[in-house]
Coordinates of C-alpha atoms in Angstrom, one line a residue:
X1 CA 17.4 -15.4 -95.9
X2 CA 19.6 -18.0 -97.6
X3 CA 22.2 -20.4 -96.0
X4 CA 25.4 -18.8 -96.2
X5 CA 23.5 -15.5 -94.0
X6 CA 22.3 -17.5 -91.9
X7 CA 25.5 -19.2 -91.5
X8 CA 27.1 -15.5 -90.6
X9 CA 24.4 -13.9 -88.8
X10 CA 23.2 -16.4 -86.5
X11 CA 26.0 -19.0 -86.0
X12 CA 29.1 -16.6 -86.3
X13 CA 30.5 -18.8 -89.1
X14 CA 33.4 -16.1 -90.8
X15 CA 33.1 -15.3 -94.8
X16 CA 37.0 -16.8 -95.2
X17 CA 35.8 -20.3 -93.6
X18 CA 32.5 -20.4 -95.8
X19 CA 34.8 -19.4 -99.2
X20 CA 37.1 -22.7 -98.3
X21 CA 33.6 -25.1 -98.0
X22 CA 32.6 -23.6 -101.4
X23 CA 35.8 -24.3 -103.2
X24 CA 35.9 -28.1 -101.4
X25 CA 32.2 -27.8 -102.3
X26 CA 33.1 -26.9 -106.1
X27 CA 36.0 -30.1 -105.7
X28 CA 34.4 -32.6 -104.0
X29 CA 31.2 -32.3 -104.0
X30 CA 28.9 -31.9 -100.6
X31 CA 26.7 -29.8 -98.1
X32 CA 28.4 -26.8 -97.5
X33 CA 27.2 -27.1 -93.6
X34 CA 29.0 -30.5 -93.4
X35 CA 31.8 -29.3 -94.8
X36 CA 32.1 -26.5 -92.3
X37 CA 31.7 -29.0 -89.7
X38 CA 34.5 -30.9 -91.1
X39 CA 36.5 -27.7 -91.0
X40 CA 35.6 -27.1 -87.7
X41 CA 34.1 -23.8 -88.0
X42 CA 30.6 -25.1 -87.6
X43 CA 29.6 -27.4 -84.2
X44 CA 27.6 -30.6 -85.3
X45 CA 25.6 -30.1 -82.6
X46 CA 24.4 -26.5 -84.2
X47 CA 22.8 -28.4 -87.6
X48 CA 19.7 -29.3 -86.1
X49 CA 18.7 -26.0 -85.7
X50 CA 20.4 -24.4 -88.9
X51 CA 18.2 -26.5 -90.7
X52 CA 14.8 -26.0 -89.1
X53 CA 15.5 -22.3 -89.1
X54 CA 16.5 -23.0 -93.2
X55 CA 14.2 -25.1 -93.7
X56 CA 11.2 -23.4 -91.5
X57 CA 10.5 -27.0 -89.6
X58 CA 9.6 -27.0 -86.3
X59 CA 12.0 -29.4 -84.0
X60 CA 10.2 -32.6 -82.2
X61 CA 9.4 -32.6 -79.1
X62 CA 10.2 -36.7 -77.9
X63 CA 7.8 -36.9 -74.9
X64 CA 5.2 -36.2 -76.9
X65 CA 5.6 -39.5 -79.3
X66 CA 7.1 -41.7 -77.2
X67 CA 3.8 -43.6 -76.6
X68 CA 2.7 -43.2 -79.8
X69 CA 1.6 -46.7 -81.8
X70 CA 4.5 -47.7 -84.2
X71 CA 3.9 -48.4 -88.1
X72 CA 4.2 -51.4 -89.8
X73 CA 7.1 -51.0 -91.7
X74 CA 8.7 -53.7 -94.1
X75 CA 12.5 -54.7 -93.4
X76 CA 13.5 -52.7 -96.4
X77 CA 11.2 -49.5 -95.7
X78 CA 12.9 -49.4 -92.2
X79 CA 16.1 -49.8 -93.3
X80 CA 16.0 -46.7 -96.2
X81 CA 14.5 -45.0 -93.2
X82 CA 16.4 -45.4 -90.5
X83 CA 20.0 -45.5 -92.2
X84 CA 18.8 -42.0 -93.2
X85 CA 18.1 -40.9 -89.9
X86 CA 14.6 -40.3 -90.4
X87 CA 12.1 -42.1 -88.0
X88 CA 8.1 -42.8 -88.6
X89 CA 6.7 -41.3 -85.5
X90 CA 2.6 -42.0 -86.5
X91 CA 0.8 -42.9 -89.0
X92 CA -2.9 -41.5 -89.4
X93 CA -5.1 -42.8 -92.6
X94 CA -2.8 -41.4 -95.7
X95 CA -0.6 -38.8 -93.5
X96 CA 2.9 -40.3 -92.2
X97 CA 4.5 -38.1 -89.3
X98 CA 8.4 -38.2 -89.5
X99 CA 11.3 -36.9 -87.3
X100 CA 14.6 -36.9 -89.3
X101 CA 17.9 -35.3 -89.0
X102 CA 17.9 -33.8 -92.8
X103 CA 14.9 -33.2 -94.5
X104 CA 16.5 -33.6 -98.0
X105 CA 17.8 -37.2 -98.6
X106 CA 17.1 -38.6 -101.7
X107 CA 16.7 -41.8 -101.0
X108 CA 14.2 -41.4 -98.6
X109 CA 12.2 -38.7 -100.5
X110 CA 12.5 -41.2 -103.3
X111 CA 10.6 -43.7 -101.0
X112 CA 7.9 -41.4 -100.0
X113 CA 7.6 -40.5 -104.0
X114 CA 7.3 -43.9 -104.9
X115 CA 4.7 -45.0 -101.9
X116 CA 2.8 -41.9 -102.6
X117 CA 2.9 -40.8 -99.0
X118 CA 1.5 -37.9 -97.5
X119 CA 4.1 -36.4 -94.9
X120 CA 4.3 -33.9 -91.8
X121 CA 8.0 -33.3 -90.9
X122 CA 10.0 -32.6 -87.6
X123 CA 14.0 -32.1 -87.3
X124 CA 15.4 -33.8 -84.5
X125 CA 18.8 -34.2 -83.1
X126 CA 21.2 -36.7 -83.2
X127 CA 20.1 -37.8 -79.8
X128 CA 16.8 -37.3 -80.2
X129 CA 16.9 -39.6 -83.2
X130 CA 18.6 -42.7 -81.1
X131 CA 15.6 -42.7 -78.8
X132 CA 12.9 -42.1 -80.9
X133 CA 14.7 -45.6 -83.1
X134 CA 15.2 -47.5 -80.5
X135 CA 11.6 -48.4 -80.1
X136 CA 11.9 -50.2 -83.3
X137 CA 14.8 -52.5 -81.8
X138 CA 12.5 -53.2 -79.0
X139 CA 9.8 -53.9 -81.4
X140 CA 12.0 -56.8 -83.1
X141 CA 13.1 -57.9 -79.6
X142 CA 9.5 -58.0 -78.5
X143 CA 8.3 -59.7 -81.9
X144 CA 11.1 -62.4 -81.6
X145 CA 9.1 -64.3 -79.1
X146 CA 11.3 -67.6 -77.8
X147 CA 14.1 -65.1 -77.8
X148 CA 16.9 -66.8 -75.8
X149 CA 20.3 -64.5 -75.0
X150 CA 22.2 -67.8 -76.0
X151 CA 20.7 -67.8 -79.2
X152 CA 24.0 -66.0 -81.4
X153 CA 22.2 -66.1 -84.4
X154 CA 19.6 -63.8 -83.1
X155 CA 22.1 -61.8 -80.9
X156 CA 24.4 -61.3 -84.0
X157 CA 21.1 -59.9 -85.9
X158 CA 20.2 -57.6 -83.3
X159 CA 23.9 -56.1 -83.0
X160 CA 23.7 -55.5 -86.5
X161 CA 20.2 -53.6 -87.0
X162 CA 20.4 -50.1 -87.8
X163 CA 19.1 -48.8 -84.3
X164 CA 21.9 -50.6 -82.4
X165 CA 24.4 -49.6 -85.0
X166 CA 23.3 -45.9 -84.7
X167 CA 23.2 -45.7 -81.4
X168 CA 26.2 -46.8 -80.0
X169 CA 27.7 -44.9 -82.9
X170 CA 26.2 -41.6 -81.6
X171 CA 27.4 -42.4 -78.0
X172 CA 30.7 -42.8 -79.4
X173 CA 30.8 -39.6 -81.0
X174 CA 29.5 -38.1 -79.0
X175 CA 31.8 -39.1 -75.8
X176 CA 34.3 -38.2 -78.0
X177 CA 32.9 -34.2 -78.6
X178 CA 32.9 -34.0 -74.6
X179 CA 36.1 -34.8 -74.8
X180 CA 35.9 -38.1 -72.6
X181 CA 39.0 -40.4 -72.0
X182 CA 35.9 -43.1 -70.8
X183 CA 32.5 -44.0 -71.7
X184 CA 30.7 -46.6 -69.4
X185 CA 27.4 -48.9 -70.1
X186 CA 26.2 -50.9 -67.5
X187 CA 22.7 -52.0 -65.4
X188 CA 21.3 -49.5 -63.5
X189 CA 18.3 -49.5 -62.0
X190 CA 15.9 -51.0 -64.4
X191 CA 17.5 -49.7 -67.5
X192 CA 21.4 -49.6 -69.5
X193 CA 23.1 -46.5 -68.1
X194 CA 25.8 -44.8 -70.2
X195 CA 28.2 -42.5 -68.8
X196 CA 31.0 -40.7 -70.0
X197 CA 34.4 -39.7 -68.0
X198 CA 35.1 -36.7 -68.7
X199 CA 38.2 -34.4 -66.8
X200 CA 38.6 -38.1 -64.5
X201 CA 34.7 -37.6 -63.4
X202 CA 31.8 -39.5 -64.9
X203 CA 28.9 -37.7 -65.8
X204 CA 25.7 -39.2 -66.9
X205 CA 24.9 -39.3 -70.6
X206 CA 22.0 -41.3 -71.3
X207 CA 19.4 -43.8 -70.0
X208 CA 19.1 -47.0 -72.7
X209 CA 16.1 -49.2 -73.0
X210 CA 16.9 -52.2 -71.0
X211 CA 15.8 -54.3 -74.0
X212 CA 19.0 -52.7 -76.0
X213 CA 21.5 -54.1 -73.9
X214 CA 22.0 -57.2 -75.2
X215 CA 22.3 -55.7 -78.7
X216 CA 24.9 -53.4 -77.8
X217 CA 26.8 -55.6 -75.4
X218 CA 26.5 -58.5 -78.6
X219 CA 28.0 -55.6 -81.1
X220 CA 30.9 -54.2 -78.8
X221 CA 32.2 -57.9 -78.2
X222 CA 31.6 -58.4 -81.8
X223 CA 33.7 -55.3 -83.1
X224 CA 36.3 -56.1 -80.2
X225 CA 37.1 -59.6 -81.0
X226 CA 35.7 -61.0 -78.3
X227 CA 33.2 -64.1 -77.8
X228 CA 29.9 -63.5 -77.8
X229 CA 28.9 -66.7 -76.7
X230 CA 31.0 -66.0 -73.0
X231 CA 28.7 -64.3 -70.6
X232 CA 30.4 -65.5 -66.9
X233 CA 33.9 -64.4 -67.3
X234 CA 35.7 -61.0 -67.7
X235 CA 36.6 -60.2 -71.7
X236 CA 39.2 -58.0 -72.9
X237 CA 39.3 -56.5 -76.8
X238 CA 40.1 -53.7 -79.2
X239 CA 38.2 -51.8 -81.7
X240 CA 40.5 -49.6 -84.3
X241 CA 38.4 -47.2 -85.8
X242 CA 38.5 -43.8 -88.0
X243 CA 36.4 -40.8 -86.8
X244 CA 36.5 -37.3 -88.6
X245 CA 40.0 -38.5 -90.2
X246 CA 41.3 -39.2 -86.9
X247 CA 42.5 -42.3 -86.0
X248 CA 41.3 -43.8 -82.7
X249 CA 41.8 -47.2 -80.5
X250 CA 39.1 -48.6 -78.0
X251 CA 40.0 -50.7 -75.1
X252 CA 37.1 -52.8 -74.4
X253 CA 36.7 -54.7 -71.3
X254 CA 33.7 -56.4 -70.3
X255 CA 32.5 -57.6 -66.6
X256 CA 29.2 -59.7 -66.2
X257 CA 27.3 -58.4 -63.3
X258 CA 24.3 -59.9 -61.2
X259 CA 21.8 -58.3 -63.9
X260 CA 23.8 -58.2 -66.9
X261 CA 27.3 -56.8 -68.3
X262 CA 29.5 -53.8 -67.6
X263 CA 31.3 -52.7 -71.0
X264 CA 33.9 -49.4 -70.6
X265 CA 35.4 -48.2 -72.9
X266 CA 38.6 -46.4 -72.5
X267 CA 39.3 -43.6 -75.7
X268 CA 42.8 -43.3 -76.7
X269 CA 43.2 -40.3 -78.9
X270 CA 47.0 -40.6 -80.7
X271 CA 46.9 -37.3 -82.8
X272 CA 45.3 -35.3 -79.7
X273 CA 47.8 -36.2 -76.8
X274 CA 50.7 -33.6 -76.6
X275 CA 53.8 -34.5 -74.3
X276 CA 54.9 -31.5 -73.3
X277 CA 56.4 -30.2 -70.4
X278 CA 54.1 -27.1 -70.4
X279 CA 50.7 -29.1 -71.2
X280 CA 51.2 -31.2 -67.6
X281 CA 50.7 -28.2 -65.8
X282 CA 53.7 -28.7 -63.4
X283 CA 54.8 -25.8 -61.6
X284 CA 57.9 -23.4 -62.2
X285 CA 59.9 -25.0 -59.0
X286 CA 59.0 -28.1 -59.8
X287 CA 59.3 -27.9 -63.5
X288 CA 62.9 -27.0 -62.9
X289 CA 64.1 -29.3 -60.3
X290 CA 62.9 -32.2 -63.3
X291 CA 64.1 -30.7 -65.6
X292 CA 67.7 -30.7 -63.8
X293 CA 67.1 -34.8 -62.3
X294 CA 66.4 -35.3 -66.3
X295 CA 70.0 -34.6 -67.1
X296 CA 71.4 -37.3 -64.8
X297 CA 72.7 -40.1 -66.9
X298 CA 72.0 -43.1 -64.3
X299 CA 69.5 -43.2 -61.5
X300 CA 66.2 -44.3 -61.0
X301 CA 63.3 -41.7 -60.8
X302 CA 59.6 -42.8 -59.5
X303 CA 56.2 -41.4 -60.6
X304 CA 53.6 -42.3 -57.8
X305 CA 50.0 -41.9 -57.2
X306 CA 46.7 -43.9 -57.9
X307 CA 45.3 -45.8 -61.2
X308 CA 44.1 -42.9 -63.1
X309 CA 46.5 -39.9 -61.7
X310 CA 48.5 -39.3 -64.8
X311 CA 51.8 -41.0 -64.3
X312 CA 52.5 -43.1 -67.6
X313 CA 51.4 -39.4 -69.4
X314 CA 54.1 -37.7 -67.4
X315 CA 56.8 -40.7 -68.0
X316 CA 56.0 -40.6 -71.8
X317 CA 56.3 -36.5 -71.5
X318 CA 60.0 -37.1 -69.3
X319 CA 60.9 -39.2 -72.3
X320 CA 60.0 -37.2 -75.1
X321 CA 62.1 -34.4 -73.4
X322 CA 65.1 -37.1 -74.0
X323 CA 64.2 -38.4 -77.2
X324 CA 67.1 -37.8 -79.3
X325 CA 68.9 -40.0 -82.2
X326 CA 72.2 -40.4 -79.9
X327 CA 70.1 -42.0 -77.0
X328 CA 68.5 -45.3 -77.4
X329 CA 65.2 -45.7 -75.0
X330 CA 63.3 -48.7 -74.6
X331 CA 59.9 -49.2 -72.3
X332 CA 58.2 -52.2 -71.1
X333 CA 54.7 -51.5 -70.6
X334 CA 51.5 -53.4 -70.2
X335 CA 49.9 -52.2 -72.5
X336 CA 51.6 -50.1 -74.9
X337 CA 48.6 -47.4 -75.1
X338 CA 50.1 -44.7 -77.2
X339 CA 53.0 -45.1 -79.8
X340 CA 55.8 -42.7 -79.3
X341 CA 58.2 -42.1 -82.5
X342 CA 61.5 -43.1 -82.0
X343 CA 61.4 -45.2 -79.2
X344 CA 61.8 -48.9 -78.9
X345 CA 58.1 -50.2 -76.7
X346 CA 57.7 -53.6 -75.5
X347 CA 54.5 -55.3 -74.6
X348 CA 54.3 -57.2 -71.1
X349 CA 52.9 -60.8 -71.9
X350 CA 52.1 -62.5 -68.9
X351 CA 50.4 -65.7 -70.7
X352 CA 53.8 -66.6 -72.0
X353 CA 55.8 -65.8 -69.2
X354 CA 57.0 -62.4 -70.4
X355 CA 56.5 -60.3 -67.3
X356 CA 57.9 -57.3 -66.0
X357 CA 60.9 -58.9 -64.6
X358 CA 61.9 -61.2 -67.7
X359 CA 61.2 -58.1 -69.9
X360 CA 63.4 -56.2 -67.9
X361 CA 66.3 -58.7 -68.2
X362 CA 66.1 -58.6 -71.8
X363 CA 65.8 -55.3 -72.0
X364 CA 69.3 -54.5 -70.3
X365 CA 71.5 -57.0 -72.8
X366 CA 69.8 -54.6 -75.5
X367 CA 72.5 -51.7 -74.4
X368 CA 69.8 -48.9 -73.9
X369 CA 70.5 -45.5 -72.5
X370 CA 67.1 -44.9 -70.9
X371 CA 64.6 -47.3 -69.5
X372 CA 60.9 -47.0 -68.4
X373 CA 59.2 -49.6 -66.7
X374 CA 55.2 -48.9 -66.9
X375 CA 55.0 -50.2 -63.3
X376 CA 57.3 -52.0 -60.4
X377 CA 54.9 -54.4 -58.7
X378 CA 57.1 -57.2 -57.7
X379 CA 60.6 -57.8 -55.8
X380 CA 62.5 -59.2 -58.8
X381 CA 61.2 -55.8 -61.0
X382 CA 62.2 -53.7 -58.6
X383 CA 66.1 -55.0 -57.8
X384 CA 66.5 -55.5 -61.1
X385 CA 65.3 -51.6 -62.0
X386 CA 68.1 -50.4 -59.4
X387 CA 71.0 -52.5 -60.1
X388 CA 70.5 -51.3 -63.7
X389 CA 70.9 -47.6 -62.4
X390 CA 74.1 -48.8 -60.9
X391 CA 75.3 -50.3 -64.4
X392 CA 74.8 -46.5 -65.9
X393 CA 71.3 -46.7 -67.4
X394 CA 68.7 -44.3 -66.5
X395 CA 65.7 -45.4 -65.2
X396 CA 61.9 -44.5 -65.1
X397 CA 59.3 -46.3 -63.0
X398 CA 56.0 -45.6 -60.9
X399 CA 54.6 -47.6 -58.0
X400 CA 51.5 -46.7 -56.0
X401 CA 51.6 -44.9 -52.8
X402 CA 50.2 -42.0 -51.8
X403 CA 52.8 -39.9 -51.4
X404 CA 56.8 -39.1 -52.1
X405 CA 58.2 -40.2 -49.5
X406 CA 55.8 -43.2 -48.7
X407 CA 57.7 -44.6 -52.5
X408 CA 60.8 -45.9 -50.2
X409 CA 58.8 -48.0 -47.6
X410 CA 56.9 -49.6 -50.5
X411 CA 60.0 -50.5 -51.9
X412 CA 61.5 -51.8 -48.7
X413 CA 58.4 -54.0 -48.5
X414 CA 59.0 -55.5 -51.5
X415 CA 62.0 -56.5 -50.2
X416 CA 65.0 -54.0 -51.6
X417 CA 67.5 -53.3 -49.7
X418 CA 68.3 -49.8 -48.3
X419 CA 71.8 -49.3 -49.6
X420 CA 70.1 -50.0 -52.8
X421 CA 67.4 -47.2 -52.7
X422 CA 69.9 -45.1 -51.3
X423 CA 72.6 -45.5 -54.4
X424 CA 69.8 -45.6 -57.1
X425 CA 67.3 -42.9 -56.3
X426 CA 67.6 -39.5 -58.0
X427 CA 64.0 -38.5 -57.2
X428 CA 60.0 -39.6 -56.5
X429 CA 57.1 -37.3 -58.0
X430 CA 53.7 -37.6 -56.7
X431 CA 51.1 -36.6 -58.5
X432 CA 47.5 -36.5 -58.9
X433 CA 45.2 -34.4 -61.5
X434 CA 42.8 -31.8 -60.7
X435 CA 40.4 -29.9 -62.7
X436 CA 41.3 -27.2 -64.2
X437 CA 38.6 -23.5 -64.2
X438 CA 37.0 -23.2 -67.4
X439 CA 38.5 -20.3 -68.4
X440 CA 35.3 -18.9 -70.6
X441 CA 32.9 -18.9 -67.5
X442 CA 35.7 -17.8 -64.3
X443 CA 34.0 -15.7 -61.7
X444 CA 35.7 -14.9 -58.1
X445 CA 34.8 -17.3 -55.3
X446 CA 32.3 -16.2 -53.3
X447 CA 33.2 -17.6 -50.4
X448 CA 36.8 -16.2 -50.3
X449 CA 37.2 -15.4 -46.4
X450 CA 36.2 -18.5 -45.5
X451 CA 38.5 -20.5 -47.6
X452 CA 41.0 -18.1 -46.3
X453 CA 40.4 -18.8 -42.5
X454 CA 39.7 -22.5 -43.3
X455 CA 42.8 -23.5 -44.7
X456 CA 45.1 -20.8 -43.4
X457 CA 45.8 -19.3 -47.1
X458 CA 47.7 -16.2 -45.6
X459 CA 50.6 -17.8 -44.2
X460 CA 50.3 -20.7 -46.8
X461 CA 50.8 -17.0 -49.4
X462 CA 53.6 -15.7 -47.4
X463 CA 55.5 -18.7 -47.2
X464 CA 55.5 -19.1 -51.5
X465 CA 55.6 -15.4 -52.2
X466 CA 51.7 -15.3 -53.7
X467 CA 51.3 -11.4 -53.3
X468 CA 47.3 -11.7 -54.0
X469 CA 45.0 -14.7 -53.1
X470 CA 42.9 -15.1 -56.2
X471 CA 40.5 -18.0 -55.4
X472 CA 38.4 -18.5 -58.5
X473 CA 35.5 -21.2 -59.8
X474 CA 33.2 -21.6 -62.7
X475 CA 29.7 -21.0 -63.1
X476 CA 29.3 -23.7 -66.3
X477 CA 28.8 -22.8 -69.7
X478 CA 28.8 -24.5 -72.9
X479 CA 32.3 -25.3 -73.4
X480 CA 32.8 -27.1 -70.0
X481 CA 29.1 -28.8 -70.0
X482 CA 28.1 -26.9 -67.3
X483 CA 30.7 -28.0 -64.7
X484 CA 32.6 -25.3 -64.6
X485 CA 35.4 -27.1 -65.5
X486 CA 38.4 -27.7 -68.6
X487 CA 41.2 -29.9 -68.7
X488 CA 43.2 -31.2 -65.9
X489 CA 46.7 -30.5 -64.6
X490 CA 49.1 -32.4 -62.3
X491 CA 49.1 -31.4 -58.5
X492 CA 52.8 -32.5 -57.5
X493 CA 54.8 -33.6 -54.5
X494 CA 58.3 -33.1 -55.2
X495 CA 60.9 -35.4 -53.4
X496 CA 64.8 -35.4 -54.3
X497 CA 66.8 -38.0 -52.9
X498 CA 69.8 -36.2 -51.7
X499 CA 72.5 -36.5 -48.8
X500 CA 70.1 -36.0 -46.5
X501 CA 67.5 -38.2 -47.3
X502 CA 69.7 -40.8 -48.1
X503 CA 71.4 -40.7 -44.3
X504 CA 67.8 -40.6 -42.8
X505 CA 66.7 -44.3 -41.1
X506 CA 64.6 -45.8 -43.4
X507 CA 62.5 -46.9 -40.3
X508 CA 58.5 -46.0 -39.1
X509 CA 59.8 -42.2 -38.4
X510 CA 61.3 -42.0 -42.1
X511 CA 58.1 -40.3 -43.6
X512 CA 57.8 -37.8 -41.1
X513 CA 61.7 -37.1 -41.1
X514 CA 61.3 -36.5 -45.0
X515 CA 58.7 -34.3 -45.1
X516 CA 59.7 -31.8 -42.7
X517 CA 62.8 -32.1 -44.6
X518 CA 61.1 -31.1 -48.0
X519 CA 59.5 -28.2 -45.7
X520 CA 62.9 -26.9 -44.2
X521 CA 63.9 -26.4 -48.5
X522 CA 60.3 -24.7 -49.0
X523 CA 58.8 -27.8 -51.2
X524 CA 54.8 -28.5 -50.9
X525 CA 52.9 -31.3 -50.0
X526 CA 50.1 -32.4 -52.4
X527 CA 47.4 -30.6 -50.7
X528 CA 49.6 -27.3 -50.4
X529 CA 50.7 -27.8 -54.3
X530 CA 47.4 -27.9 -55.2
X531 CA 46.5 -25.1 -52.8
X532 CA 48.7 -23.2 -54.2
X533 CA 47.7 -23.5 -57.3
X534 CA 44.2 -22.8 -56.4
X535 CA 45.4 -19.3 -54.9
X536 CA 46.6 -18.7 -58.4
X537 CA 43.0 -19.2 -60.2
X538 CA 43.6 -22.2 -61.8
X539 CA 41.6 -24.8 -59.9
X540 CA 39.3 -24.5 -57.1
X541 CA 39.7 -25.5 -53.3
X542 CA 36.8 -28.3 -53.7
X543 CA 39.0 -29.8 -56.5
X544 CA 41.9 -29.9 -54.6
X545 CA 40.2 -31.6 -51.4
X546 CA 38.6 -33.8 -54.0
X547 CA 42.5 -34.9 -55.6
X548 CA 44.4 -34.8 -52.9
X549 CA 42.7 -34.4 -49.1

């Protein structure tokens, strides 16, 4: 069976998408599997075994080599080697075993020409091949015998071997193919934990050799701009890189620990962020009541919730519903994480005394329309943000609290005044995220009566007109890594300030007072938002305790 049946029968790829690789084949020049992959139509994932099914090579087992003695290999043998992703797993007389990721490089069957080297071959995956070379980092570490972590000559030459290069490469990419906003590396018992965030959970993705850590904390700082030389305070950097043709920034912070350093790194994604009303998952009533607080031409409107819970997403997405060339809109925001066209962003630089509150001043004798403020966190931000809603500008903010109504005594504490709030406040939106079903692996809840009975679902049904509780949850599959779970929507509390709320005393009783208010109009809570959702099939009731119990 050649490739291109193989390619049909066993991996679904279509005869259209294979015709396109052979004419950018024909073009360019290539593997037509790579191409594919390029394309999309083919996972990367699914190469390994394409090609030991091609190429009738059995895959490596890793646990059965991991003790095995290493070769001797020159600097320049284990470079050719390793830069080709193949990896000497034993060497017995003449006879060379080898794992390798493509069986068909030149260079390296060049090599094995040249050294007249017999050969037994195993395909491995990508992963597979980042432990399996790891053991020749540690090797070097282990040769380099009065190794000293302040030695940056020997740090620097470690962060650049081939084995730390490919390996936090894969990590990245792979992080990336999960679809995770975070990866973290840090010490964890005994070895150099990574672990990916993935839907706002983190998920374990691989134990490192402890020996590698100093070679990948070394490179991150290296590609970050940081200094490698600093191991006692917290760092802060930036990698710019190009994966797959799509461009991507890395926030790198760094946080030395008792037995070593915590590196995240936070993924933002320009080209696959979408702000759009319908992609936040809002619901109908609530959608609409924005929608008409979004047509007010002065006023101030609050996101609020936790670090994490969405808000500058949903400010950017209320923003982009406004963006048009007869409104001017400026943001201050610290940082500016994702560019949006057409609007005027500001950086918040606290070192030379350009906070929130002297950003906002300037911003104001610029004669915008619209305003967002990433964040109010002092009293000066916050008077400032409302007098401008008096002087006609309208206004976007978020604090923390927990809830809606909980947004006024947080400003109160900061020292506003209540006529203020009272004249500037169109509306406060709390929000959280919660999981979303995977969609491919949905089965009915099993446990439906007892959800029912345990959080009164019946009257919760009748009261928002839900004619059939459909609790759902996934079972995992391949497209939600087993969890059982895809994307994330918000899971709102909806708060407007009207007559009402504005005569209400802004004393201990206000919160109460303002959430029976919200139930007398038939709004939810966060819990019954997300309830209600769950009744729908969208999310499950765990998720929703989870977010917002």
């Amino acid at each position: 069976m050649n490739l291109n049946d193989i390619l049909k029968n066993e991996y679904r790829v279509s005869s259209q998408d294979i015709e396109q690789a052979e004419k950018y084949q024909s073009r360019i020049g290539g593997r037509i599997e790579q191409i594919l992959v390029n394309l999309g139509s083919l996972p990367t994932e699914q190469l390994p075994n394409l090609y030991s099914t091609f190429f009738s090579i059995p895959m490596v087992k890793v646990s059965d080599w991991l003790d095995s003695e290493l070769p001797e290999l020159t600097t320049q043998s284990k470079n050719i080697l390793l830069n080709n992703r193949w990896v000497p797993l034993q060497v017995s007389g003449t006879k060379w075993v080898f794992a390798c990721a493509y069986p068909l490089e030149p260079e390296v069957n060049q090599w094995l020409s040249q050294e007249e080297i017999e050969f037994e071959l195993f395909i491995a995956m990508d992963s597979d091949i980042q432990i399996l070379s790891q053991r020749f980092s540690s090797q070097s570490v282990d040769n380099f015998n009065t190794f000293d972590s302040d030695d940056e000559d020997r740090l620097i030459e470690l962060a650049t071997e081939t084995p730390t290069v490919n390996l936090l490469n894969s990590l990245i990419i792979r992080a990336l193919r999960q679809g995770a906003s975070d990866m973290h590396l840090e010490p964890y018992e005994g070895s150099y934990r990574a672990r990916f965030r993935v839907d706002g959970v983190l998920h374990e993705a691989e134990r490192i050799s402890p020996k590698m850590q100093l070679p990948i904390v070394t490179r991150l700082k290296i590609l970050s701009g940081m200094d490698i030389a600093e191991k006692r305070r917290p760092q802060d950097g930036k990698i710019e890189m190009k994966i797959a043709s799509e461009e991507l920034d890395i926030r790198v912070s760094a946080l030395p620990l008792n037995d070593g350093e915590s590196m995240v790194m936070r993924f933002l994604r320009k080209e696959s962020i979408r702000y759009d009303m319908a992609v936040l998952g809002l619901s109908d009533d609530i959608e609409n009541l924005i929608k008409e607080d979004l047509t007010s031409t002065a006023g101030v409107i609050l996101l609020t919730g936790p670090t994490g819970s969405g808000k500058t997403t949903t400010l950017y997405t209320f923003l982009n519903e406004l963006n048009d060339e007869d409104v001017k809109i400026v943001t201050l925001e610290d940082p500016v994480e994702y560019q949006l066209e057409g609007i005027n962003q500001v950086q918040v630089n606290s070192d030379i005394g350009f906070d929130f509150s002297a950003g906002l001043r300037s911003i104001v004798r610029q004669d915008p329309d619209i305003i967002m403020l990433g964040e109010i966190r002092d009293s000066e931000t916050a008077k400032i943000a409302m007098q401008s809603a008096l002087t006609g500008h309208l206004v976007f903010s978020t604090v923390h609290t927990n809830d809606a109504p909980s947004a006024y005594t947080r400003l109160l504490d900061l020292g506003v005044e209540e006529f203020l709030l009272n004249a500037a406040l169109v509306s406060i939106v709390a929000q959280r995220l919660a999981r979303k079903i995977c969609e491919h692996c949905a089965v009915p809840e099993e446990n439906l009566e007892g959800h029912i009975e345990k959080y009164q679902l019946k009257s919760l049904a009748k009261r928002f007109a839900i004619e059939k509780i459909n609790l759902q949850k996934g079972k995992g599959c391949e497209l939600c890594a087993q969890t059982g779970y895809k994307g994330r929507m918000a899971v709102t509390e909806y708060l407007r300030c009207d007559d009402h709320i504005k005569s209400l005393p802004k004393g201990a009783d206000f919160t109460s007072a303002a959430k029976l208010h919200n139930k007398e109009l038939n709004r939810r809570t966060l819990m019954e938002d997300g309830l209600y959702k769950a009744m729908l099939g969208l999310t499950t009731i765990e998720e929703v305790v989870r977010v917002a119990g």
